[in-house]
Amino acid sequence: MKLFYNPASPFVRKVMVTAIECGLDDKIMVEPLALTPVSPSESLNADNPLGKIPALVLDNGDTLFDSRVICEYLNALGNGTLFPTDHTRWDNLRRQAMADGISDAGVVVRYETFVRPQDKQWDQWIDNQKQKFRRALAAMESEAAYYKDTVDIGMLSIAIALDYLDFRYADEAWREQYPVLADWHTAISTRDSLQQTRPADL
Ligand code: 99T
């Protein structure tokens, strides 16, 4: 399988982490792409009309996107345990959605501040996006005591979203405000799948 990839992307990282957790990482060949909304890739667009990564080209030529679909696919393929079907299913998927929303807001602010020319930047837009991830941080702090040792797609996605905030917005200093979440994050970060996939610029 071929994965359109960038080591900075929290969404690509979800896929890599899932692949490692499910023992499928050696089945995936990565194609690195330096991508922004204003520097698209023709070869990616041919496989994913949305022009976004991650996109996973399967051995039969079909392409799967986005990260939620790919992660669930890999979990099924590798008989993984990241998408339980018992009563925990909805909380697990809600947490994945919350984490992805944090990453989405983080990526939007990154594009607004790093890609958009300075004279066209909109401070209120940036601030409102940051409020999204700040509210989500407060919401996670209030439930983090229950995260314990659970490892599912929701928990891994939260760890990845927090790492993305550290990677792009180190000045957010969320650990001081949210100690329960910080302790949980320190513990889950020792997992091999997270250690092997630290975010980096291409
Ligand atoms: O929007 C574009 O044109 C290019 N951007 C992307 O492909 C980003 C890369 S993160 N991917 C997504 O936004 C995917 C979101 C989707 N819902 C999913 O797969 O879950 C780049 C991060 C960075 O450089 O800091």
PDB file of C-alpha atoms and ligand atoms in Angstrom:
ATOM      1  CA  MET A   1       0.000   0.000   0.000  1.00  0.00           C
ATOM      2  CA  LYS A   2       1.157   3.549  -0.668  1.00  0.00           C
ATOM      3  CA  LEU A   3       0.522   6.375   1.799  1.00  0.00           C
ATOM      4  CA  PHE A   4       0.695  10.014   0.750  1.00  0.00           C
ATOM      5  CA  TYR A   5       2.588  11.284   3.735  1.00  0.00           C
ATOM      6  CA  ASN A   6       4.041  14.218   5.635  1.00  0.00           C
ATOM      7  CA  PRO A   7       5.617  13.752   9.081  1.00  0.00           C
ATOM      8  CA  ALA A   8       4.189  17.091  10.296  1.00  0.00           C
ATOM      9  CA  SER A   9       0.570  16.075   9.714  1.00  0.00           C
ATOM     10  CA  PRO A  10      -1.340  14.847  12.776  1.00  0.00           C
ATOM     11  CA  PHE A  11      -3.782  13.071  10.443  1.00  0.00           C
ATOM     12  CA  VAL A  12      -1.020  11.175   8.668  1.00  0.00           C
ATOM     13  CA  ARG A  13       0.416  10.360  12.072  1.00  0.00           C
ATOM     14  CA  LYS A  14      -2.889   8.776  13.152  1.00  0.00           C
ATOM     15  CA  VAL A  15      -2.551   6.434  10.193  1.00  0.00           C
ATOM     16  CA  MET A  16       1.082   5.584  10.943  1.00  0.00           C
ATOM     17  CA  VAL A  17       0.314   5.000  14.620  1.00  0.00           C
ATOM     18  CA  THR A  18      -2.644   2.771  13.725  1.00  0.00           C
ATOM     19  CA  ALA A  19      -0.496   0.819  11.266  1.00  0.00           C
ATOM     20  CA  ILE A  20       2.145   0.226  13.953  1.00  0.00           C
ATOM     21  CA  GLU A  21      -0.455  -0.705  16.582  1.00  0.00           C
ATOM     22  CA  CYS A  22      -1.997  -3.220  14.143  1.00  0.00           C
ATOM     23  CA  GLY A  23       1.323  -4.657  12.941  1.00  0.00           C
ATOM     24  CA  LEU A  24       0.878  -3.364   9.400  1.00  0.00           C
ATOM     25  CA  ASP A  25       3.574  -0.676   9.146  1.00  0.00           C
ATOM     26  CA  ASP A  26       5.840  -2.872   7.025  1.00  0.00           C
ATOM     27  CA  LYS A  27       3.034  -3.143   4.442  1.00  0.00           C
ATOM     28  CA  ILE A  28       2.986   0.629   3.875  1.00  0.00           C
ATOM     29  CA  MET A  29       5.339   2.512   1.574  1.00  0.00           C
ATOM     30  CA  VAL A  30       5.300   6.279   2.156  1.00  0.00           C
ATOM     31  CA  GLU A  31       5.345   8.979  -0.492  1.00  0.00           C
ATOM     32  CA  PRO A  32       6.432  12.229   1.203  1.00  0.00           C
ATOM     33  CA  LEU A  33       4.649  15.390   0.054  1.00  0.00           C
ATOM     34  CA  ALA A  34       5.221  19.008   1.053  1.00  0.00           C
ATOM     35  CA  LEU A  35       1.653  20.170   0.686  1.00  0.00           C
ATOM     36  CA  THR A  36      -0.343  23.297   1.477  1.00  0.00           C
ATOM     37  CA  PRO A  37      -3.680  24.516   0.114  1.00  0.00           C
ATOM     38  CA  VAL A  38      -1.690  26.733  -2.286  1.00  0.00           C
ATOM     39  CA  SER A  39       0.916  24.164  -3.320  1.00  0.00           C
ATOM     40  CA  PRO A  40      -1.108  21.149  -4.408  1.00  0.00           C
ATOM     41  CA  SER A  41       0.202  17.876  -5.827  1.00  0.00           C
ATOM     42  CA  GLU A  42      -1.123  16.628  -9.154  1.00  0.00           C
ATOM     43  CA  SER A  43      -0.326  13.014  -8.333  1.00  0.00           C
ATOM     44  CA  LEU A  44      -2.215  13.261  -5.019  1.00  0.00           C
ATOM     45  CA  ASN A  45      -5.170  15.001  -6.696  1.00  0.00           C
ATOM     46  CA  ALA A  46      -5.389  12.118  -9.161  1.00  0.00           C
ATOM     47  CA  ASP A  47      -5.917   9.700  -6.262  1.00  0.00           C
ATOM     48  CA  ASN A  48      -7.763  11.940  -3.798  1.00  0.00           C
ATOM     49  CA  PRO A  49      -9.919  14.619  -5.449  1.00  0.00           C
ATOM     50  CA  LEU A  50      -9.855  16.584  -2.156  1.00  0.00           C
ATOM     51  CA  GLY A  51      -6.072  16.946  -2.480  1.00  0.00           C
ATOM     52  CA  LYS A  52      -5.499  16.165   1.189  1.00  0.00           C
ATOM     53  CA  ILE A  53      -3.256  13.804   3.084  1.00  0.00           C
ATOM     54  CA  PRO A  54      -3.418  11.153   4.365  1.00  0.00           C
ATOM     55  CA  ALA A  55      -4.584   9.165   1.346  1.00  0.00           C
ATOM     56  CA  LEU A  56      -3.862   5.449   1.166  1.00  0.00           C
ATOM     57  CA  VAL A  57      -3.607   3.755  -2.225  1.00  0.00           C
ATOM     58  CA  LEU A  58      -4.471   0.080  -1.784  1.00  0.00           C
ATOM     59  CA  ASP A  59      -2.795  -2.740  -3.691  1.00  0.00           C
ATOM     60  CA  ASN A  60      -5.874  -3.025  -5.965  1.00  0.00           C
ATOM     61  CA  GLY A  61      -5.514   0.668  -6.957  1.00  0.00           C
ATOM     62  CA  ASP A  62      -8.419   1.981  -4.878  1.00  0.00           C
ATOM     63  CA  THR A  63      -7.679   4.973  -2.664  1.00  0.00           C
ATOM     64  CA  LEU A  64      -8.978   5.515   0.860  1.00  0.00           C
ATOM     65  CA  PHE A  65      -9.217   8.889   2.623  1.00  0.00           C
ATOM     66  CA  ASP A  66      -9.529  10.566   5.159  1.00  0.00           C
ATOM     67  CA  SER A  67      -7.658   9.535   8.326  1.00  0.00           C
ATOM     68  CA  ARG A  68     -10.784   8.183  10.059  1.00  0.00           C
ATOM     69  CA  VAL A  69     -11.601   5.890   7.169  1.00  0.00           C
ATOM     70  CA  ILE A  70      -8.004   4.748   6.734  1.00  0.00           C
ATOM     71  CA  CYS A  71      -7.525   4.042  10.450  1.00  0.00           C
ATOM     72  CA  GLU A  72     -10.708   1.974  10.635  1.00  0.00           C
ATOM     73  CA  TYR A  73      -9.678   0.098   7.499  1.00  0.00           C
ATOM     74  CA  LEU A  74      -6.217  -0.727   8.882  1.00  0.00           C
ATOM     75  CA  ASN A  75      -7.720  -1.783  12.188  1.00  0.00           C
ATOM     76  CA  ALA A  76     -10.044  -4.208  10.354  1.00  0.00           C
ATOM     77  CA  LEU A  77      -7.244  -5.474   8.112  1.00  0.00           C
ATOM     78  CA  GLY A  78      -4.898  -6.111  11.035  1.00  0.00           C
ATOM     79  CA  ASN A  79      -7.584  -7.416  13.424  1.00  0.00           C
ATOM     80  CA  GLY A  80      -6.724  -4.527  15.727  1.00  0.00           C
ATOM     81  CA  THR A  81      -8.442  -3.392  18.914  1.00  0.00           C
ATOM     82  CA  LEU A  82      -8.603   0.363  18.319  1.00  0.00           C
ATOM     83  CA  PHE A  83     -12.288   0.429  17.273  1.00  0.00           C
ATOM     84  CA  PRO A  84     -14.157  -1.622  19.892  1.00  0.00           C
ATOM     85  CA  THR A  85     -17.788  -2.355  19.058  1.00  0.00           C
ATOM     86  CA  ASP A  86     -19.023  -2.598  22.664  1.00  0.00           C
ATOM     87  CA  HIS A  87     -20.601   0.217  24.734  1.00  0.00           C
ATOM     88  CA  THR A  88     -17.339   2.223  24.597  1.00  0.00           C
ATOM     89  CA  ARG A  89     -17.700   2.749  20.832  1.00  0.00           C
ATOM     90  CA  TRP A  90     -19.384   6.152  20.866  1.00  0.00           C
ATOM     91  CA  ASP A  91     -17.119   7.748  23.452  1.00  0.00           C
ATOM     92  CA  ASN A  92     -14.150   6.407  21.511  1.00  0.00           C
ATOM     93  CA  LEU A  93     -15.386   7.936  18.251  1.00  0.00           C
ATOM     94  CA  ARG A  94     -16.389  11.186  19.951  1.00  0.00           C
ATOM     95  CA  ARG A  95     -12.865  11.509  21.349  1.00  0.00           C
ATOM     96  CA  GLN A  96     -11.383  10.866  17.944  1.00  0.00           C
ATOM     97  CA  ALA A  97     -13.657  13.616  16.570  1.00  0.00           C
ATOM     98  CA  MET A  98     -12.636  16.011  19.351  1.00  0.00           C
ATOM     99  CA  ALA A  99      -8.952  15.321  18.769  1.00  0.00           C
ATOM    100  CA  ASP A 100      -9.328  15.714  15.007  1.00  0.00           C
ATOM    101  CA  GLY A 101     -11.139  19.012  15.623  1.00  0.00           C
ATOM    102  CA  ILE A 102      -8.170  20.242  17.662  1.00  0.00           C
ATOM    103  CA  SER A 103      -5.824  19.213  14.864  1.00  0.00           C
ATOM    104  CA  ASP A 104      -8.113  20.804  12.255  1.00  0.00           C
ATOM    105  CA  ALA A 105      -8.123  24.119  14.117  1.00  0.00           C
ATOM    106  CA  GLY A 106      -4.366  23.883  14.597  1.00  0.00           C
ATOM    107  CA  VAL A 107      -3.799  23.255  10.889  1.00  0.00           C
ATOM    108  CA  VAL A 108      -6.140  26.114   9.907  1.00  0.00           C
ATOM    109  CA  VAL A 109      -4.172  28.534  12.127  1.00  0.00           C
ATOM    110  CA  ARG A 110      -0.907  27.180  10.739  1.00  0.00           C
ATOM    111  CA  TYR A 111      -2.055  27.888   7.176  1.00  0.00           C
ATOM    112  CA  GLU A 112      -3.429  31.299   8.145  1.00  0.00           C
ATOM    113  CA  THR A 113      -0.196  32.380   9.818  1.00  0.00           C
ATOM    114  CA  PHE A 114       2.477  30.510   7.875  1.00  0.00           C
ATOM    115  CA  VAL A 115       1.061  30.275   4.358  1.00  0.00           C
ATOM    116  CA  ARG A 116      -1.195  33.326   3.987  1.00  0.00           C
ATOM    117  CA  PRO A 117       0.634  36.619   3.336  1.00  0.00           C
ATOM    118  CA  GLN A 118       0.853  38.708   6.485  1.00  0.00           C
ATOM    119  CA  ASP A 119      -1.178  41.646   5.126  1.00  0.00           C
ATOM    120  CA  LYS A 120      -4.115  39.283   4.429  1.00  0.00           C
ATOM    121  CA  GLN A 121      -4.181  37.588   7.812  1.00  0.00           C
ATOM    122  CA  TRP A 122      -7.292  37.954   9.982  1.00  0.00           C
ATOM    123  CA  ASP A 123      -6.603  38.080  13.717  1.00  0.00           C
ATOM    124  CA  GLN A 124     -10.151  37.336  14.827  1.00  0.00           C
ATOM    125  CA  TRP A 125     -10.267  34.267  12.593  1.00  0.00           C
ATOM    126  CA  ILE A 126      -7.006  33.023  14.102  1.00  0.00           C
ATOM    127  CA  ASP A 127      -8.212  33.730  17.620  1.00  0.00           C
ATOM    128  CA  ASN A 128     -11.545  31.960  17.097  1.00  0.00           C
ATOM    129  CA  GLN A 129      -9.769  28.868  15.778  1.00  0.00           C
ATOM    130  CA  LYS A 130      -7.487  28.866  18.813  1.00  0.00           C
ATOM    131  CA  GLN A 131     -10.557  29.121  21.053  1.00  0.00           C
ATOM    132  CA  LYS A 132     -11.760  25.835  19.548  1.00  0.00           C
ATOM    133  CA  PHE A 133      -8.695  23.928  20.688  1.00  0.00           C
ATOM    134  CA  ARG A 134      -8.589  25.797  24.022  1.00  0.00           C
ATOM    135  CA  ARG A 135     -12.193  24.791  24.806  1.00  0.00           C
ATOM    136  CA  ALA A 136     -11.410  21.214  23.790  1.00  0.00           C
ATOM    137  CA  LEU A 137      -8.382  21.177  26.120  1.00  0.00           C
ATOM    138  CA  ALA A 138     -10.623  22.240  29.027  1.00  0.00           C
ATOM    139  CA  ALA A 139     -13.166  19.551  28.087  1.00  0.00           C
ATOM    140  CA  MET A 140     -10.449  16.875  28.001  1.00  0.00           C
ATOM    141  CA  GLU A 141      -9.071  17.939  31.376  1.00  0.00           C
ATOM    142  CA  SER A 142     -12.509  17.340  32.898  1.00  0.00           C
ATOM    143  CA  GLU A 143     -12.610  13.728  31.655  1.00  0.00           C
ATOM    144  CA  ALA A 144      -8.899  12.815  31.659  1.00  0.00           C
ATOM    145  CA  ALA A 145      -9.127  11.109  35.057  1.00  0.00           C
ATOM    146  CA  TYR A 146     -11.183   8.399  33.323  1.00  0.00           C
ATOM    147  CA  TYR A 147      -8.779   7.866  30.398  1.00  0.00           C
ATOM    148  CA  LYS A 148      -6.565   5.576  32.514  1.00  0.00           C
ATOM    149  CA  ASP A 149      -4.791   2.892  30.444  1.00  0.00           C
ATOM    150  CA  THR A 150      -7.336   2.715  27.626  1.00  0.00           C
ATOM    151  CA  VAL A 151      -5.707   2.499  24.184  1.00  0.00           C
ATOM    152  CA  ASP A 152      -8.124   3.045  21.327  1.00  0.00           C
ATOM    153  CA  ILE A 153      -8.346   5.408  18.372  1.00  0.00           C
ATOM    154  CA  GLY A 154      -9.838   8.162  20.556  1.00  0.00           C
ATOM    155  CA  MET A 155      -6.993   8.063  23.072  1.00  0.00           C
ATOM    156  CA  LEU A 156      -4.279   7.874  20.421  1.00  0.00           C
ATOM    157  CA  SER A 157      -5.868  10.724  18.457  1.00  0.00           C
ATOM    158  CA  ILE A 158      -5.905  12.898  21.581  1.00  0.00           C
ATOM    159  CA  ALA A 159      -2.227  12.166  22.252  1.00  0.00           C
ATOM    160  CA  ILE A 160      -1.451  13.062  18.629  1.00  0.00           C
ATOM    161  CA  ALA A 161      -3.481  16.301  18.739  1.00  0.00           C
ATOM    162  CA  LEU A 162      -1.689  17.374  21.940  1.00  0.00           C
ATOM    163  CA  ASP A 163       1.680  16.652  20.324  1.00  0.00           C
ATOM    164  CA  TYR A 164       0.636  18.708  17.315  1.00  0.00           C
ATOM    165  CA  LEU A 165      -0.165  21.664  19.602  1.00  0.00           C
ATOM    166  CA  ASP A 166       3.287  21.268  21.188  1.00  0.00           C
ATOM    167  CA  PHE A 167       4.872  21.045  17.751  1.00  0.00           C
ATOM    168  CA  ARG A 168       3.223  24.151  16.238  1.00  0.00           C
ATOM    169  CA  TYR A 169       2.120  26.145  19.297  1.00  0.00           C
ATOM    170  CA  ALA A 170       4.667  25.473  22.021  1.00  0.00           C
ATOM    171  CA  ASP A 171       3.742  28.800  23.650  1.00  0.00           C
ATOM    172  CA  GLU A 172       0.240  27.490  24.495  1.00  0.00           C
ATOM    173  CA  ALA A 173       1.714  25.934  27.702  1.00  0.00           C
ATOM    174  CA  TRP A 174      -1.427  23.828  28.213  1.00  0.00           C
ATOM    175  CA  ARG A 175       0.283  21.494  30.726  1.00  0.00           C
ATOM    176  CA  GLU A 176       0.320  24.169  33.425  1.00  0.00           C
ATOM    177  CA  GLN A 177      -3.422  24.680  33.100  1.00  0.00           C
ATOM    178  CA  TYR A 178      -4.402  21.034  32.693  1.00  0.00           C
ATOM    179  CA  PRO A 179      -2.318  18.797  34.995  1.00  0.00           C
ATOM    180  CA  VAL A 180      -4.520  15.680  34.831  1.00  0.00           C
ATOM    181  CA  LEU A 181      -4.417  15.695  31.040  1.00  0.00           C
ATOM    182  CA  ALA A 182      -0.671  16.385  31.147  1.00  0.00           C
ATOM    183  CA  ASP A 183      -0.008  13.351  33.382  1.00  0.00           C
ATOM    184  CA  TRP A 184      -2.101  11.105  31.164  1.00  0.00           C
ATOM    185  CA  HIS A 185      -0.272  12.433  28.083  1.00  0.00           C
ATOM    186  CA  THR A 186       3.134  11.724  29.635  1.00  0.00           C
ATOM    187  CA  ALA A 187       2.085   8.135  30.328  1.00  0.00           C
ATOM    188  CA  ILE A 188       0.592   7.318  26.910  1.00  0.00           C
ATOM    189  CA  SER A 189       3.513   8.984  25.119  1.00  0.00           C
ATOM    190  CA  THR A 190       5.788   6.101  26.110  1.00  0.00           C
ATOM    191  CA  ARG A 191       4.003   3.829  23.600  1.00  0.00           C
ATOM    192  CA  ASP A 192       6.215   2.651  20.763  1.00  0.00           C
ATOM    193  CA  SER A 193       3.754   3.748  18.079  1.00  0.00           C
ATOM    194  CA  LEU A 194       3.855   7.331  19.369  1.00  0.00           C
ATOM    195  CA  GLN A 195       7.602   7.311  20.008  1.00  0.00           C
ATOM    196  CA  GLN A 196       8.329   6.164  16.468  1.00  0.00           C
ATOM    197  CA  THR A 197       6.225   8.871  14.816  1.00  0.00           C
ATOM    198  CA  ARG A 198       7.242  12.159  16.448  1.00  0.00           C
ATOM    199  CA  PRO A 199       6.072  15.141  14.325  1.00  0.00           C
ATOM    200  CA  ALA A 200       8.718  16.819  12.154  1.00  0.00           C
ATOM    201  CA  ASP A 201       8.854  19.146   9.182  1.00  0.00           C
ATOM    202  CA  LEU A 202       9.868  17.540   5.880  1.00  0.00           C
TER     203      LEU A 202
HETATM  204  O1  99T B   1      -5.731  21.278   2.663  1.00  0.00           O
HETATM  205  C1  99T B   1      -4.806  21.012   1.844  1.00  0.00           C
HETATM  206  O2  99T B   1      -4.808  21.384   0.673  1.00  0.00           O
HETATM  207  C2  99T B   1      -3.615  20.257   2.308  1.00  0.00           C
HETATM  208  N1  99T B   1      -3.678  19.914   3.706  1.00  0.00           N
HETATM  209  C3  99T B   1      -3.754  18.647   4.160  1.00  0.00           C
HETATM  210  O3  99T B   1      -3.794  17.699   3.402  1.00  0.00           O
HETATM  211  C4  99T B   1      -3.759  18.429   5.646  1.00  0.00           C
HETATM  212  C5  99T B   1      -2.347  18.092   6.073  1.00  0.00           C
HETATM  213  S1  99T B   1      -2.030  18.433   7.777  1.00  0.00           S
HETATM  214  N2  99T B   1      -4.606  17.287   5.907  1.00  0.00           N
HETATM  215  C6  99T B   1      -5.842  17.428   6.400  1.00  0.00           C
HETATM  216  O4  99T B   1      -6.300  18.534   6.748  1.00  0.00           O
HETATM  217  C7  99T B   1      -6.647  16.133   6.476  1.00  0.00           C
HETATM  218  C8  99T B   1      -7.894  16.266   7.354  1.00  0.00           C
HETATM  219  C9  99T B   1      -8.859  15.086   7.156  1.00  0.00           C
HETATM  220  N3  99T B   1     -10.106  15.368   7.831  1.00  0.00           N
HETATM  221  C10 99T B   1      -8.292  13.760   7.703  1.00  0.00           C
HETATM  222  O5  99T B   1      -7.522  13.087   7.005  1.00  0.00           O
HETATM  223  O6  99T B   1      -8.676  13.345   8.807  1.00  0.00           O
HETATM  224  C11 99T B   1      -0.674  19.559   7.667  1.00  0.00           C
HETATM  225  C12 99T B   1      -0.169  19.942   9.058  1.00  0.00           C
HETATM  226  C13 99T B   1       1.026  20.881   9.079  1.00  0.00           C
HETATM  227  O7  99T B   1       1.763  21.037   8.090  1.00  0.00           O
HETATM  228  O8  99T B   1       1.278  21.481  10.179  1.00  0.00           O
END
